């Protein structure tokens, strides 16, 4: 029998339902893999014993009616999990044990899944390589010296290495889609407001969204269905019906109009990326889609606008980390000293950079020139999409401007690191759903992804399109296990 | 525009993060290059554009005036690095 | 009453100065739960027992607005005759303090829920209109307690997140007395509306006081200082007096005023600079991305307007026109909602003039002596009404009524029962009175003669004797009439 850990989520759910295997077997399989894979450094907190115990309980008298009945799942350490340490990849929360459960993870457990562990990530979700975590860098299963992408690097790496059947991450500027692209997995950022943000450690409130990270598109649809939904505890959550993404999943995309935005063809774009994009276009034509050239004129301003808005919101969201109520507290002779030392000791360099630039762009005299300006640019970017979507149903672009790079390559150059997000950021600024689906390899055999951006609440469309690509791309995970 | 060390010191005070001289210098460099990057926006004329006020086209949802929360002092104080039975404890403020 | 002239000026060594005052009043909204969380707002609870995860700023927590608090601030705006803004925005005001768990306060900056309005003051020198700049909604902070431990402060977040209305006046106030009347009026309006209980001892009403001075005749404003968080009218007045003199002295000695934030030291009765504000706060306001802009329907405003209770100014007008009360009397009766409620209950069934007198003189004397508010009155409105009715019907005399009133105060006894039990019904039978009077006159022939020959003062003596004989129950009016007839 094949190793259960190599099965897809859907296969596991079905197998458990059909009693082909037990939840305990499934869980043991992932626990064994995880224990052997410490080199990848994907876990911050392991919940293996509890998971096995939950699996046993499920096998005894679990209810098989959930979407994820009996399935163990590890999640990004940005989701507050009740009584399980939640660190956000930071020293400042390295001993924080929430007394509450995030809505999204609660949705998972309501559907029959249970916690396998908390996965490593860039500190406070700030990063594109999972090198900023207090708990050490994560390694890409594709190569010992490679980054898995970020900030959901631990999630992507664990997924690709079969340490968890599926997982959820968060995406603020590309933190689900970019690591998905780097690890040959599927990652989807839903429409802003589709999933609740309650109980997720906040980075940039108007950009953050939780989303599924899975081995294939079918799994992605299933997991999206499980986590989506209106939450009255989140004022930015939308009261819209959750569609049956899995049962409506189809590769029949004939007649759908796909926009190819010329502005995404950036200077110095590697030819492999361009070729992959062209291949994607061919696949879609083959499936009966209609290709249209479109223009999103303000694309080039998206990344600078993002690096004003996101740090600004983060500088305010991270003000609560002051050592008073929870987390790390440093010594200080008075309150101000205590604050300054706590935050100096507790935050890493990238977080400090972003808090400071965020503080600067909001500060007296600069608000209009930076923050207000960025919000205006954001409006322009959104309008670009609104206009385009009058004529097309979805937009196809590459996910990333390059494949996984070496650990340490971009550490000293923040801007070079930020450029990783060039294709992903516009969807966050506009609140639109976007997905990365693995579509090919570069000359070093490293995975590359293609991205679909959809209309608001157009998740079904982009899932279907991704399925069409998936069936034609025949992407194969072509690496060998080297880490255990 | 660039961010000099004096400015770095000022914003780090606003953000309550203490920095030593080395850090202040390196941050001055980093923040200046980030600032240069984001100043690309100056190339764009946005005089006629209204800023984005919300991504979502919906009205602010409200709740009824009912007491459904609180009375969880243990939970609230549980994670505090310094507390007693009733309060959070912090070093004194100099007034 | 001759109108006085406004005369609060500071006579400096070199010039005559006037004082310019603007107030930012923070009024806690009367609501069961907080502005953005559903913990209780009740005063006096054990520390940190009315605190939710949202109030204490735990990771991942998000605000959800209390609809009732929104309506309360609209009602207050309507009570201030102000413009209600159908669209407003919540902004984050960012700063660090131990009683501010999120490191920011959710407030409103450029787009408040209520715009310009006004409050009218009744001053001895005439009516004065104080313009309101705006009213906005914001969160209150928790409390830091500094005196329970020599090295540490203790933080109680019960108050963190309670809804506050910040009411900003334009700098139209010119004296500590105007400040007194303004605060009282504002408080009264909100108590009438039921939007704030105005209880300054419990902290539901506090103010930041902005003070500047300028020479009389000068049109430009001087530099102002802000005195923060003053929680009683008396302290506000003392602070203004001290601060304005301080500024005059500085200016007359050629120095400049530093625009700064100050505290009123209640032990030394002075204002002093706040040391911790070395870098003037840069609050870095920006719209709160956890909330959407607040959009109000005109139909909501119209409904709230329709359901507004009668406000003090309207009530006062009505009392003057329809109840024939003087402006002075009407003012007293409307000064507190509880007083006007009490009065209106009393006059449901009895004479208004008498009621006014009994309330503002007799009842107030009792309340003052016992240090009670009218809501804790030992005599209920219903019973007072009964008492007054008996006077009007001639059942008892005014004098007897006073005695009955005293007896009523123990256990809020029913006056009709007291009168019945003690047989205090006034004697108004003319025949019986005639008999008594005849007896008295007969007994005092010599005095009758003296009276008839000019000693008119003796009339009082006869009345007194009749009262004695009747044990005080004789109807004084009738006694007077009959006595007059008989002494002709």
XYZ file of C-alpha atoms in Angstrom, chain A residues 196-452:
257
model
C -13.073 35.489 9.142
C -10.001 37.222 10.559
C -11.133 36.762 14.159
C -8.397 35.045 16.127
C -5.713 35.443 13.447
C -2.707 37.435 14.647
C -3.205 40.607 12.642
C -0.522 41.977 10.331
C -2.320 44.349 7.921
C -6.032 44.363 8.604
C -7.248 45.543 5.204
C -5.115 42.984 3.366
C -4.938 39.787 5.522
C -6.914 36.736 4.476
C -6.705 33.085 5.559
C -6.664 30.514 2.764
C -6.156 26.846 1.856
C -2.776 25.372 0.853
C -3.137 21.935 -0.694
C -1.581 19.331 -2.941
C -4.100 19.789 -5.733
C -7.027 21.905 -6.857
C -9.679 19.418 -5.750
C -8.340 19.596 -2.182
C -8.224 23.376 -2.395
C -11.923 23.592 -3.231
C -12.782 21.274 -0.360
C -10.703 23.147 2.198
C -11.984 26.540 1.043
C -15.527 25.343 1.596
C -14.642 24.205 5.106
C -13.108 27.486 6.253
C -15.271 30.122 4.512
C -18.222 31.911 6.019
C -19.600 35.051 7.625
C -18.488 35.806 11.182
C -20.367 38.481 13.125
C -17.298 38.884 15.372
C -15.369 40.271 12.354
C -16.809 43.558 11.076
C -14.965 43.127 7.771
C -16.422 39.685 7.187
C -18.959 39.470 4.365
C -22.360 37.904 4.736
C -22.342 35.989 1.453
C -23.385 32.407 0.863
C -20.573 29.836 0.825
C -20.812 27.964 -2.432
C -20.271 24.234 -2.830
C -16.830 24.790 -4.269
C -16.014 21.062 -4.393
C -19.185 19.718 -5.944
C -19.215 22.567 -8.476
C -15.585 22.020 -9.391
C -15.199 21.349 -13.078
C -12.571 21.713 -15.772
C -15.247 22.676 -18.264
C -14.166 26.260 -18.801
C -15.152 26.618 -22.429
C -16.086 30.170 -23.342
C -14.557 31.794 -20.287
C -12.665 34.951 -21.150
C -9.157 35.182 -19.695
C -7.283 38.457 -19.531
C -3.514 38.645 -20.046
C -2.310 41.922 -18.533
C 0.603 43.370 -20.458
C 1.973 45.222 -17.468
C 2.840 41.923 -15.765
C 5.471 41.340 -18.428
C 8.122 43.125 -16.407
C 11.633 44.160 -17.439
C 14.214 41.429 -17.036
C 11.557 38.788 -16.593
C 13.303 35.373 -16.838
C 12.408 33.688 -20.100
C 11.292 30.545 -18.263
C 8.600 32.506 -16.506
C 7.467 34.075 -19.745
C 7.450 30.673 -21.457
C 5.424 29.162 -18.642
C 2.919 31.967 -18.969
C 2.654 31.296 -22.684
C 2.198 27.595 -22.000
C -0.608 28.429 -19.605
C -2.295 30.429 -22.334
C -2.055 27.424 -24.645
C -3.546 25.102 -22.058
C -6.470 27.462 -21.616
C -7.033 27.774 -25.346
C -6.990 24.036 -25.539
C -9.723 23.917 -22.923
C -11.848 26.319 -24.940
C -11.171 29.551 -23.096
C -10.954 32.829 -24.983
C -7.750 34.815 -24.457
C -7.858 38.595 -24.380
C -5.051 41.082 -23.967
C -5.862 43.575 -21.280
C -4.218 46.458 -19.550
C -3.941 47.109 -15.829
C -2.140 50.431 -16.182
C -1.304 51.093 -12.526
C 0.277 47.691 -11.855
C 3.744 49.079 -11.409
C 2.594 51.195 -8.469
C 1.086 48.278 -6.563
C 4.206 47.172 -4.760
C 5.223 50.621 -3.487
C 1.612 51.279 -2.423
C 1.597 47.954 -0.588
C 4.805 48.822 1.231
C 3.132 51.928 2.581
C -0.267 50.519 3.540
C 0.847 47.202 5.013
C 3.602 48.553 7.292
C 1.340 51.439 8.362
C -1.416 49.089 9.492
C 1.142 46.728 10.993
C 2.773 49.495 13.038
C -0.599 50.036 14.698
C -1.605 46.363 14.971
C 1.690 45.490 16.643
C 1.431 48.244 19.240
C -0.378 45.821 21.529
C 2.805 43.798 21.978
C 4.044 45.730 24.973
C 4.770 43.066 27.579
C 1.821 44.013 29.781
C -0.872 41.448 28.996
C 0.991 38.539 27.394
C 4.201 37.516 25.750
C 7.756 38.541 26.392
C 8.478 41.283 28.906
C 11.906 42.852 29.377
C 13.142 44.685 32.424
C 12.739 48.425 32.662
C 13.062 51.035 35.384
C 9.823 52.597 34.345
C 6.984 51.906 31.953
C 8.504 53.521 28.882
C 11.804 51.723 29.371
C 9.977 48.437 29.800
C 8.068 49.018 26.543
C 11.186 50.007 24.618
C 13.272 47.072 25.828
C 10.471 44.549 25.428
C 9.816 45.539 21.852
C 13.477 45.853 21.020
C 14.217 42.378 22.364
C 10.999 40.809 21.187
C 10.842 41.902 17.552
C 13.220 40.794 14.773
C 14.864 43.092 12.230
C 12.297 42.872 9.448
C 9.433 43.520 11.844
C 11.304 46.516 13.248
C 11.891 47.870 9.752
C 8.227 47.612 8.895
C 6.990 49.067 12.170
C 9.333 52.012 11.760
C 8.514 52.723 8.143
C 4.823 52.304 9.009
C 5.156 54.754 11.893
C 6.965 57.183 9.613
C 4.386 57.185 6.819
C 1.582 57.869 9.306
C 3.437 60.515 11.223
C 2.620 64.172 11.390
C 3.388 65.914 8.127
C 3.790 62.744 6.127
C 0.324 61.207 6.238
C -0.903 62.929 3.056
C 2.243 62.327 1.072
C 2.428 58.633 1.831
C -0.540 56.885 3.446
C -3.261 58.961 1.817
C -1.444 58.792 -1.502
C -1.128 55.019 -1.240
C -4.864 54.691 -0.567
C -5.536 56.742 -3.686
C -3.219 54.520 -5.727
C -5.035 51.552 -4.255
C -8.290 52.963 -5.589
C -6.703 53.296 -9.037
C -5.466 49.705 -8.967
C -8.882 48.468 -7.927
C -10.513 50.495 -10.693
C -8.118 48.910 -13.199
C -9.446 45.497 -12.174
C -13.080 46.644 -12.122
C -12.716 47.886 -15.682
C -10.935 44.747 -16.860
C -13.514 42.473 -15.280
C -16.215 44.034 -17.392
C -14.659 42.180 -20.315
C -13.017 39.104 -18.828
C -13.910 36.446 -16.230
C -10.429 35.957 -14.811
C -6.854 37.104 -15.284
C -3.802 34.882 -15.832
C -0.310 35.884 -14.698
C 2.820 34.182 -13.391
C 2.772 33.755 -9.602
C 6.329 34.827 -8.951
C 9.129 36.527 -10.909
C 11.513 33.671 -10.087
C 11.688 30.217 -8.550
C 12.877 29.437 -5.015
C 16.125 31.226 -4.266
C 18.924 30.291 -1.914
C 18.697 30.878 1.806
C 20.578 34.038 2.658
C 20.554 35.381 -0.908
C 18.269 38.323 -0.265
C 18.660 38.787 3.442
C 20.675 42.008 3.242
C 18.515 43.645 0.632
C 14.973 44.304 1.785
C 13.867 45.729 -1.542
C 15.092 42.730 -3.471
C 13.085 40.569 -1.060
C 9.992 42.744 -1.528
C 10.140 42.294 -5.293
C 9.091 38.662 -4.809
C 5.558 39.931 -4.277
C 5.305 41.932 -7.467
C 2.624 39.716 -9.073
C 0.731 38.814 -5.942
C 0.282 42.150 -4.196
C -2.301 43.706 -6.570
C -4.919 41.101 -5.649
C -4.515 41.934 -1.947
C -4.754 45.662 -2.567
C -7.981 45.108 -4.515
C -9.450 42.458 -2.206
C -9.799 39.985 -5.081
C -9.453 36.184 -4.908
C -6.290 34.709 -6.422
C -4.778 31.251 -6.684
C -1.381 29.819 -7.558
C -1.342 26.454 -9.299
C 1.924 24.584 -10.087
C 2.426 24.576 -13.836
C 6.031 23.787 -14.627
C 9.698 23.829 -13.657
C 12.606 26.101 -14.326
C 15.905 24.926 -15.743
C 17.023 23.855 -12.272
C 13.906 21.746 -11.941
C 12.438 24.070 -9.394
C 8.658 24.534 -9.416
C 6.931 27.505 -10.941
C 3.312 28.511 -10.496
C 0.719 30.312 -12.556
C -1.727 32.702 -10.921
C -5.385 33.359 -11.633
